[in-house]
Short mmCIF file of C-alpha atoms in Angstrom, two decimals:
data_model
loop_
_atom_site.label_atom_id
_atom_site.label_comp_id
_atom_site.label_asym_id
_atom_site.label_seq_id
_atom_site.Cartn_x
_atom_site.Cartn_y
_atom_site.Cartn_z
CA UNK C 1 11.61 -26.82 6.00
CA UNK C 2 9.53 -24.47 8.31
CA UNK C 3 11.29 -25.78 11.43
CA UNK C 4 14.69 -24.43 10.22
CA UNK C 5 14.25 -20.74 10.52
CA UNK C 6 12.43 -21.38 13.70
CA UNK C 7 15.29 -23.60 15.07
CA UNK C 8 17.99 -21.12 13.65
CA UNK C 9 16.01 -17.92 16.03
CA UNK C 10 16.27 -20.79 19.07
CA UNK C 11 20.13 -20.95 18.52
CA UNK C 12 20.43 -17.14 17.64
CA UNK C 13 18.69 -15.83 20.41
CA UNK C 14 21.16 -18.04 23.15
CA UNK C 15 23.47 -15.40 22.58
CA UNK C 16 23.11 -12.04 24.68
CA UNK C 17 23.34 -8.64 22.63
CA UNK C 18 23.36 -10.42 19.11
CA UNK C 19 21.85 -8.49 16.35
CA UNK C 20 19.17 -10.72 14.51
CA UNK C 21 17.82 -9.85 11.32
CA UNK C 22 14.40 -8.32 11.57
CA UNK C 23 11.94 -10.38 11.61
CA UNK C 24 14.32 -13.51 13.70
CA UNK C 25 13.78 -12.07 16.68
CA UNK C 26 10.78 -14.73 17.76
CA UNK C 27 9.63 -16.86 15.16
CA UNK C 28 7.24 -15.79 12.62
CA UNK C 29 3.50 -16.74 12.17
CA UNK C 30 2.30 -18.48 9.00
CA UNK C 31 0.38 -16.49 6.89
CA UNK C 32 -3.02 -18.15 4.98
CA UNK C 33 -2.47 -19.75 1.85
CA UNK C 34 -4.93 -20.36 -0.81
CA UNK C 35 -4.75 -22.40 -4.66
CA UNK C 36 -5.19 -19.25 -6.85
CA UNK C 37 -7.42 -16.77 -6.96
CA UNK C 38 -10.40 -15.76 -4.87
CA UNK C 39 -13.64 -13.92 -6.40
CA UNK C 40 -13.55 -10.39 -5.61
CA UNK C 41 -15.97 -10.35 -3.56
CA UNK C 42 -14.59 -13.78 -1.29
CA UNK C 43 -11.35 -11.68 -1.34
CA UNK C 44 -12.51 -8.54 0.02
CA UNK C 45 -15.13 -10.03 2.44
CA UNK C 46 -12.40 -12.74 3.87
CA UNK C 47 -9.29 -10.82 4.07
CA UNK C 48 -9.30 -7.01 2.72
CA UNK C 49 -12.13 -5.95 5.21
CA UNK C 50 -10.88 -7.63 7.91
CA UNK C 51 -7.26 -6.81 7.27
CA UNK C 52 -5.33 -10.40 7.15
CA UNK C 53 -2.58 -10.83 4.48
CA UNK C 54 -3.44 -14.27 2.35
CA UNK C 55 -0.81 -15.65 -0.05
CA UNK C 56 -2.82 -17.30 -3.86
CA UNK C 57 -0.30 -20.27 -4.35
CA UNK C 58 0.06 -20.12 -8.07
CA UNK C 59 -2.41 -17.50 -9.25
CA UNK C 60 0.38 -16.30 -11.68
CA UNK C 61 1.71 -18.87 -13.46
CA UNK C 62 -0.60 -18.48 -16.57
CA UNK C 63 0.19 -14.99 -16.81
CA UNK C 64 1.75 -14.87 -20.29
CA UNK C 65 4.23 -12.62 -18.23
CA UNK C 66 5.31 -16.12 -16.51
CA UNK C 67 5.73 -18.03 -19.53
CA UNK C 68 7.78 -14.95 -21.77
CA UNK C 69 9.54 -12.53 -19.53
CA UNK C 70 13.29 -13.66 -20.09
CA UNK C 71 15.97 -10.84 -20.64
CA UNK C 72 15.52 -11.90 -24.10
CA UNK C 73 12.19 -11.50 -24.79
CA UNK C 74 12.32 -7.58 -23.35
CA UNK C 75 15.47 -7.00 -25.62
CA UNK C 76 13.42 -8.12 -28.41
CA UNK C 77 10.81 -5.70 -27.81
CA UNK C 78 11.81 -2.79 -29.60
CA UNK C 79 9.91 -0.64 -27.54
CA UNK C 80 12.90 -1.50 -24.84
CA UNK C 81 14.86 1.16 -26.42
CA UNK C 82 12.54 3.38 -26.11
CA UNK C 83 11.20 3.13 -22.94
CA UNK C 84 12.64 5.24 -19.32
CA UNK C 85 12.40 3.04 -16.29
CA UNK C 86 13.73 4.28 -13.04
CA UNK C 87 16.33 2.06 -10.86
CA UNK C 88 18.04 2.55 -7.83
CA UNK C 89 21.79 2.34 -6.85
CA UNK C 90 22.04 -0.18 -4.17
CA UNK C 91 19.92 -3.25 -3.39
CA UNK C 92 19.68 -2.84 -0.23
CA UNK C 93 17.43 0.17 0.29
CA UNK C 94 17.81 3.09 2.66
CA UNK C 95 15.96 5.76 1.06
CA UNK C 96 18.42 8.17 1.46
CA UNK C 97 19.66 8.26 -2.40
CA UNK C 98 17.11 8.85 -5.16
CA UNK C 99 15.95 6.87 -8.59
CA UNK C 100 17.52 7.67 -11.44
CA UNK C 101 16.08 7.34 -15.22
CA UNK C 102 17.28 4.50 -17.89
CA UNK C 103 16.69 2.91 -20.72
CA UNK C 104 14.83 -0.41 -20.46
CA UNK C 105 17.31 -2.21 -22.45
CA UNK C 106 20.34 -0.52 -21.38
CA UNK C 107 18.89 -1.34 -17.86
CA UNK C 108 19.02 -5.56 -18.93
CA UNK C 109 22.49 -4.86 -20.39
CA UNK C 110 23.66 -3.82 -17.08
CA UNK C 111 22.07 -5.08 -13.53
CA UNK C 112 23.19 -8.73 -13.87
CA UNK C 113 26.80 -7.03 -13.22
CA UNK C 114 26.31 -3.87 -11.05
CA UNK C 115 24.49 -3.04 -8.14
CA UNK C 116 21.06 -1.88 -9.37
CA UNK C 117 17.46 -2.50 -8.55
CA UNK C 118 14.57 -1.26 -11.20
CA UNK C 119 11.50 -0.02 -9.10
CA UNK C 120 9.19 1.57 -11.86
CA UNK C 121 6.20 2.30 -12.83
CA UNK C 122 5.08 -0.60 -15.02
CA UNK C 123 5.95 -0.09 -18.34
CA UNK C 124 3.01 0.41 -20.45
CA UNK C 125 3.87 -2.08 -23.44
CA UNK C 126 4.35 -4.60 -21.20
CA UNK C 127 1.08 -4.69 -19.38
CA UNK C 128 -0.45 -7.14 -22.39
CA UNK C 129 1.30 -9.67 -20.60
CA UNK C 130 -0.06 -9.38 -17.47
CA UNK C 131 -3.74 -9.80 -16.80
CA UNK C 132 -5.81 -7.77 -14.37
CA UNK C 133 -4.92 -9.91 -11.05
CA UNK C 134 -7.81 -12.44 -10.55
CA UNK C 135 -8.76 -11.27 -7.18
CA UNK C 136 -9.30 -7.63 -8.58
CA UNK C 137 -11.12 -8.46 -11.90
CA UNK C 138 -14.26 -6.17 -10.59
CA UNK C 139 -15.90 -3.27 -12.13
CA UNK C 140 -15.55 -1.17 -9.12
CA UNK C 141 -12.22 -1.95 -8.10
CA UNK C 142 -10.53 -1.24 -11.75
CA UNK C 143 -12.64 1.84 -12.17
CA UNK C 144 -12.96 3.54 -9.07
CA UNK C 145 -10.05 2.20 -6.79
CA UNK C 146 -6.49 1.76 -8.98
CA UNK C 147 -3.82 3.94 -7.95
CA UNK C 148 -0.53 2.50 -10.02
CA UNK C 149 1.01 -0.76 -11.14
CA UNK C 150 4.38 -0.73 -10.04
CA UNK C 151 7.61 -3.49 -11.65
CA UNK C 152 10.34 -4.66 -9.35
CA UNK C 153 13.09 -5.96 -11.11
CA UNK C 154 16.55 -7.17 -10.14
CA UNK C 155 18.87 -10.20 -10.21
CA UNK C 156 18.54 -11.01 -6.72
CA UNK C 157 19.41 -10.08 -2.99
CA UNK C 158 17.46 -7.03 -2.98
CA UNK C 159 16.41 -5.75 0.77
CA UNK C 160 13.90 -3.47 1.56
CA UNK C 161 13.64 -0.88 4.31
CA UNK C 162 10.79 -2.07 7.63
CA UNK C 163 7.94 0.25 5.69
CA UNK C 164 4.32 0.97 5.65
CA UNK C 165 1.99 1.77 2.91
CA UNK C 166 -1.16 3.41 3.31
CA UNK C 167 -2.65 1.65 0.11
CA UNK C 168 -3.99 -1.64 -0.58
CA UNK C 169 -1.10 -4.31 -2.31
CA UNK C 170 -1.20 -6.81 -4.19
CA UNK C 171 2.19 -8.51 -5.26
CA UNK C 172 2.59 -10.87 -7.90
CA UNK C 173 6.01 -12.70 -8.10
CA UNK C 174 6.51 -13.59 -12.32
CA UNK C 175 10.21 -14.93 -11.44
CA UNK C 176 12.52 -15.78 -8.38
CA UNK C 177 11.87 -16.27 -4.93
CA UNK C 178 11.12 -13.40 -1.94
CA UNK C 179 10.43 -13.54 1.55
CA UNK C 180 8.07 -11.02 3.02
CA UNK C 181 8.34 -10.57 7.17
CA UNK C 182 4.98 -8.34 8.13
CA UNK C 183 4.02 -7.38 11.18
CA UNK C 184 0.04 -6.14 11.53
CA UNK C 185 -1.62 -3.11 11.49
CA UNK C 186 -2.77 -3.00 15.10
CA UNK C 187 1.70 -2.88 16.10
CA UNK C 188 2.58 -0.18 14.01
CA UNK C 189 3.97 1.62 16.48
CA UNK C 190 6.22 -0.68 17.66
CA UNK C 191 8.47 -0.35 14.50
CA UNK C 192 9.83 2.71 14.61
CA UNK C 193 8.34 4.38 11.81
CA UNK C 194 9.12 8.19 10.79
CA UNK C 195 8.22 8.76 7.45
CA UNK C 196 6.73 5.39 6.77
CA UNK C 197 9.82 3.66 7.11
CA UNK C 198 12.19 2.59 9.79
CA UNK C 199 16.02 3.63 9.79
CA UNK C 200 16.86 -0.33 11.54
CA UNK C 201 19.25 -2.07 10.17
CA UNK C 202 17.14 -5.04 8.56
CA UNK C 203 20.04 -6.92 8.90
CA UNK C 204 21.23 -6.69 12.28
CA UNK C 205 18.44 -5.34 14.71
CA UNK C 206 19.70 -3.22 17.69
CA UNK C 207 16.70 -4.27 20.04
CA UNK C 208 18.55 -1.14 22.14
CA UNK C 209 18.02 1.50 19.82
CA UNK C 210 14.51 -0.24 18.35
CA UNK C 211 13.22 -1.96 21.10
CA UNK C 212 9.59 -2.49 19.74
CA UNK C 213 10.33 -5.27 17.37
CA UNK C 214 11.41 -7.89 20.83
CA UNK C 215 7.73 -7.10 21.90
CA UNK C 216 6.14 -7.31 17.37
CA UNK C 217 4.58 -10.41 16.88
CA UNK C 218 5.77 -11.59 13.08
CA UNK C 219 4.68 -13.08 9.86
CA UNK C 220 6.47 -14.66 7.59
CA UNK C 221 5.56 -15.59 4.04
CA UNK C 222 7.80 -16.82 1.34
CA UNK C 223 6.96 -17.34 -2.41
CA UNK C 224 8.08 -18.18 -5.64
CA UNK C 225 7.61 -17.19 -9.39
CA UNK C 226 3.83 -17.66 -9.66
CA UNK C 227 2.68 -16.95 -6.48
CA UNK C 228 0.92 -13.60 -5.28
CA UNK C 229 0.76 -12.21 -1.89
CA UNK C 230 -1.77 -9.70 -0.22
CA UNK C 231 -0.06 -7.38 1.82
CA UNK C 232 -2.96 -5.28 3.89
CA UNK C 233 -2.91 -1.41 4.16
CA UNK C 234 -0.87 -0.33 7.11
CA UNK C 235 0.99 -3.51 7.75
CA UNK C 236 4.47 -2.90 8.16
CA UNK C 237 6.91 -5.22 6.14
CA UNK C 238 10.66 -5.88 4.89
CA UNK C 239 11.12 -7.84 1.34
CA UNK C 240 14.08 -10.08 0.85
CA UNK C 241 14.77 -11.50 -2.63
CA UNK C 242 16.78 -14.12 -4.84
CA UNK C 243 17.68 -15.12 -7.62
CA UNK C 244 16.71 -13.29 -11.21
CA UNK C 245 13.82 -11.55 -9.69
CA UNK C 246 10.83 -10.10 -11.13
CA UNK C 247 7.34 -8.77 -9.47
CA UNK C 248 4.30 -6.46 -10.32
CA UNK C 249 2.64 -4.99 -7.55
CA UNK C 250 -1.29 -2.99 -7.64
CA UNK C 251 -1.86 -0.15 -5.14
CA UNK C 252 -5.66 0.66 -4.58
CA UNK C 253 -7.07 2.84 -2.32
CA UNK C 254 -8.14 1.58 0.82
CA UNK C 255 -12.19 0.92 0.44
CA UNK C 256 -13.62 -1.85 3.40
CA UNK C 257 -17.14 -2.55 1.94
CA UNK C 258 -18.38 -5.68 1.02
CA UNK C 259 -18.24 -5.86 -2.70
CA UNK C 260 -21.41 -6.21 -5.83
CA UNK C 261 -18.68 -7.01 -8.70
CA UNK C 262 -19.44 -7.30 -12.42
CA UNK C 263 -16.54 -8.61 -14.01
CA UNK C 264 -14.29 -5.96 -14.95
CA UNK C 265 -14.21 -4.56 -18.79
CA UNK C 266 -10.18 -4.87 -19.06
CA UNK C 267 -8.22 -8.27 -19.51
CA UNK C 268 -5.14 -7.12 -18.74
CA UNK C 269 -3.59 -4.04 -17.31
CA UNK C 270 -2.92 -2.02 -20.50
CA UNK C 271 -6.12 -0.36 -20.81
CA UNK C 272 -6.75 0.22 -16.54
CA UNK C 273 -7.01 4.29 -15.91
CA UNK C 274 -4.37 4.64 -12.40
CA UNK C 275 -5.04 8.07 -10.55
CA UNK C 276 -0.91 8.05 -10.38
CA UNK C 277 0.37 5.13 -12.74
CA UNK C 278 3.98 6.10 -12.32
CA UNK C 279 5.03 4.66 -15.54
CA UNK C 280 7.91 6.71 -17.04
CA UNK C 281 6.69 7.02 -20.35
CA UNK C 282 9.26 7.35 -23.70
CA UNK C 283 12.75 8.08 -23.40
CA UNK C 284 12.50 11.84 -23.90
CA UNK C 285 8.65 11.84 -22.63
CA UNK C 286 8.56 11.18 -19.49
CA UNK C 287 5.93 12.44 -17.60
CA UNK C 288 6.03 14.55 -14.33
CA UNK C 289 4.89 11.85 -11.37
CA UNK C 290 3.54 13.64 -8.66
CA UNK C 291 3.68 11.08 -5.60
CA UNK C 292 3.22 13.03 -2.48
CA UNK C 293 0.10 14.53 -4.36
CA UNK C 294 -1.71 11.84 -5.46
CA UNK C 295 -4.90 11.86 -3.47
CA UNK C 296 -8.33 14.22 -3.13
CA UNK C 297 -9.09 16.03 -0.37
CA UNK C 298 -11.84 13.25 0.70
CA UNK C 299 -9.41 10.70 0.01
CA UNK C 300 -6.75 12.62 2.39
CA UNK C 301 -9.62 12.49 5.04
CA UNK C 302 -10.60 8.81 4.74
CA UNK C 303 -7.12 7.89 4.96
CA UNK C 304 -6.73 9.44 8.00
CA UNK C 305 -9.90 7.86 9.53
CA UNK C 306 -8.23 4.54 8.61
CA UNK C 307 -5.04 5.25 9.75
CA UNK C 308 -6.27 6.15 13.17
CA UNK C 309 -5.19 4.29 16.35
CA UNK C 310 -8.60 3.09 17.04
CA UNK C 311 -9.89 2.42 13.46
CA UNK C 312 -6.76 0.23 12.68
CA UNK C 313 -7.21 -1.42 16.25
CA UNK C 314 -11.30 -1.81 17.32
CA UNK C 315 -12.17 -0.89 13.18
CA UNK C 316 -14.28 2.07 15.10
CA UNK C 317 -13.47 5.15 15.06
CA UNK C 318 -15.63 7.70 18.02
CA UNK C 319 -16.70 11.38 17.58
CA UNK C 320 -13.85 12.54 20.54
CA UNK C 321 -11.02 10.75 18.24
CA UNK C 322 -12.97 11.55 15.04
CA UNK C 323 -12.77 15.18 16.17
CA UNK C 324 -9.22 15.30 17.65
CA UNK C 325 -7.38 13.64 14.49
CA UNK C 326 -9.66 16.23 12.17
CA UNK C 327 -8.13 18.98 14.11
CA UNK C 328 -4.57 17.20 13.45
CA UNK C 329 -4.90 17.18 9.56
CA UNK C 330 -6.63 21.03 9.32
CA UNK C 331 -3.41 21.89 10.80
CA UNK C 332 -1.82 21.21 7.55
CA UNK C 333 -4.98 21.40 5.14
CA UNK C 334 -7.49 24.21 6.72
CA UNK C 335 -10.30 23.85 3.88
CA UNK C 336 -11.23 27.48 4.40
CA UNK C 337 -12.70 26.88 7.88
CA UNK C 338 -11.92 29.38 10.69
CA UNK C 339 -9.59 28.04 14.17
CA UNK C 340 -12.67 29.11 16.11
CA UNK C 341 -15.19 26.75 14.22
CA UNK C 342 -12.93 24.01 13.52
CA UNK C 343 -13.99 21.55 16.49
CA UNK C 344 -17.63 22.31 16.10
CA UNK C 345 -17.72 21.97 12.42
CA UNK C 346 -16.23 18.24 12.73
CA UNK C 347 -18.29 17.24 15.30
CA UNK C 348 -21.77 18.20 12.83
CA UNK C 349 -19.59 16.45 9.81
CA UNK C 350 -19.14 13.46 12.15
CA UNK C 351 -23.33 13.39 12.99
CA UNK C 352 -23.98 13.21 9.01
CA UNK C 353 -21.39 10.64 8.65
CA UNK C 354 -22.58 8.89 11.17
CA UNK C 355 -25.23 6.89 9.47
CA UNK C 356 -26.93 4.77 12.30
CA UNK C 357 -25.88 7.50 15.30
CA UNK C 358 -24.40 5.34 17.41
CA UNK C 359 -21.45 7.48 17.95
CA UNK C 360 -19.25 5.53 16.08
CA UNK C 361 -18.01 5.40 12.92
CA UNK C 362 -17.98 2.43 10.75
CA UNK C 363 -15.89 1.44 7.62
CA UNK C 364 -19.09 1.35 5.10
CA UNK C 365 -20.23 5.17 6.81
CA UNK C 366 -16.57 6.34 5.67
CA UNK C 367 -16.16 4.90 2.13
CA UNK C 368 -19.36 6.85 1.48
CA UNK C 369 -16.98 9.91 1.75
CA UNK C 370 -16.02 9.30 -2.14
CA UNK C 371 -15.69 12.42 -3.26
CA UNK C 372 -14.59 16.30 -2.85
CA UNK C 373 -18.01 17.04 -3.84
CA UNK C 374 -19.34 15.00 -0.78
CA UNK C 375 -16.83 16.13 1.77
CA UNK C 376 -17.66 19.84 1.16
CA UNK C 377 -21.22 19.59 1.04
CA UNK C 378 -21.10 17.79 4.66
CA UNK C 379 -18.72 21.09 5.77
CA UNK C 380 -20.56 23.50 4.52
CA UNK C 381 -23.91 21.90 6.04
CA UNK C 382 -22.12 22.31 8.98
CA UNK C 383 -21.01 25.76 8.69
CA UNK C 384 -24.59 26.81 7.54
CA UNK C 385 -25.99 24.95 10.92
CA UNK C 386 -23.38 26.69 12.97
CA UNK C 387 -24.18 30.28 11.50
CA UNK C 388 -28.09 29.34 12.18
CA UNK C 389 -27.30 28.74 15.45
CA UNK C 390 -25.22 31.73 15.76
CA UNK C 391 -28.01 33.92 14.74
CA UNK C 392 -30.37 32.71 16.82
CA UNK C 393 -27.78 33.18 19.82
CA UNK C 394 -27.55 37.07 18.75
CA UNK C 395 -31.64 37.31 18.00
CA UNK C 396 -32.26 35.69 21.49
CA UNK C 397 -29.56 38.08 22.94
CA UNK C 398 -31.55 41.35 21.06
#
């Protein structure tokens, strides 16, 4: 079966100027495959440090989610009634039209005939039904790293836009099939991102207008109902689906430090505190999501770090870029420190975070920026070395 798509890109590409779509336009690498689960700790130290997607071959199918979640069961659930999910017009997304707020049942009575797609925040009373994924059942993860659990819910043929995330993913498919093209961290900028997202046609690639996916190397993985698939931070991919199709995803904050787990306290997802969890709420209830807010100051700043050229391609980052993509983000976020100080004041924050002063900075020296509280006290340990130094300028000068 793999040597079909790969013969089918042999006999597209004969044909000058044809418009592939994404992902055909050399074939795709296998991604690794494992039979369920890893330990938290094999997980992070095998494939979330080092960045490579892994798909667990059947890691959901004792989810009681796997077993129950028919149209029926959810209709039987009175909180269905009750419950706002949001669902967008149009399965093939372009981002250019917003979500709009249902009913959870209303929402079964109508996408099997109309052109919807339900991408919500997981609703709350069914999280019983899903345990906390395996691979993340760790103390630290569920208490320190969960951003939001989101469902993805349509009868088939759904088509994402060529997108990046900048938080960890894990995606467990409960019914239908998908196939997931990725292409890695180190070639983002060959897809054309603005945004986070490319405006390519994932159906018909103009290698004219978006000429950086003839030179992207691909990866391909496909899976079925039962199957989960890590998707690394900052690896760019486009989601095709089939059939009645159903997936939870977890978002988690990007954190590359070998794990100490104790199993986590939650067995499933009902109880796990999200810093967004973008579950509606009650019809009538719903709570105000903030998305484009969602992170601390320090978490602004590590993300940044990781999202850096040379991070996301040597997994170093050195004082000069350290310095010049600090400058980037005070452009937008100041933190209260004057234009005049700025470079020196990163370049002292850089020499505390820089545990081992080798003039580089490693992944374990910036997950140790955890907090606010840390952040400011390594700025304002800089500002009170630069106003020592300042004053002994002006006392030498006297």
């Amino acid at each position: 079966m793999a040597i079909l798509p790969i013969l089918s890109v042999l006999l597209w590409s004969c044909v000058p100027g044809e418009k592939l779509p994404l992902g055909y336009q050399s074939p795709a690498l296998p991604i690794s495959e494992v039979q369920g689960f890893l330990k938290p700790e094999d997980f992070f130290r095998d494939y979330v440090i080092p960045g490579k997607p892994v798909v667990f071959r059947g890691a959901a199918k004792d989810f009681p989610a796997h077993q129950k979640w028919s149209d029926e069961y959810f209709i039987s659930r009175p909180e269905s009634n009750e419950w706002t999910v949001f669902y967008e017009l149009g399965k093939k997304e372009t981002r250019d039209g917003g979500q709009e707020p249902i009913s959870f049942s209303e929402y079964i009575s109508r996408y099997n005939e109309e052109d919807l797609y339900c991408v919500t925040g997981m609703p709350r009373f069914l999280r019983e039904d899903v345990p906390v994924f395996g691979a993340l059942n760790c103390d630290f993860i569920t208490e320190k790293l969960m951003d939001d659990l989101v469902m993805w819910f349509s009868s088939g043929g759904t088509k994402s836009v060529w997108h990046m995330d900048d938080y960890e993913n894990l995606n467990c498919l409960i019914r239908g099939k998908k196939e997931l093209i990725l292409g890695s961290a180190s070639q983002v900028e060959l897809g054309h991102l603005e945004g986070g997202y490319s405006r390519v046609d994932v159906d018909a690639v103009d290698l004219e207008q978006f000429p950086g996916f003839a030179e992207m190397t691909f990866y391909n993985a496909t899976i079925q109902g039962g199957d989960c698939l890590y998707i690394p931070v900052f690896w760019s991919h486009v989601v095709r689906s089939w059939d009645r199709n159903i997936a939870i995803n977890a978002w988690w904050d990007i954190y590359k430090t070998p794990l100490q787990c104790l199993p986590s306290m939650h067995t499933t997802w009902e109880s796990v505190s999200m810093l967004t969890d973008s579950d509606p709420g009650r019809v009538g209830e719903e709570q105000d999501i903030d998305t484009e807010n969602r992170r601390s100051l320090s978490g602004e700043v590590r993300i940044t770090i990781y999202i850096s050229h040379q991070m996301r391609t040597e997994n170093v980052l050195s004082l000069d870029n350290f310095v010049d993509e600090m400058l980037d983000m005070l452009d937008q976020q100041p933190m209260n420190i004057d234009e005049e100080d700025r470079e020196r004041v990163m370049e002292l924050v850089f020499q505390q975070m820089d545990g081992n002063s080798d003039g580089l900075l490693q992944p374990p020296e910036v997950d140790l920026l955890s907090s606010d509280d840390i952040l400011m006290s390594y700025i304002d340990r800089a500002l009170s070395e630069l106003s020592e130094y300042d004053d002994h300028l002006l006392s030498d000068e006297l």
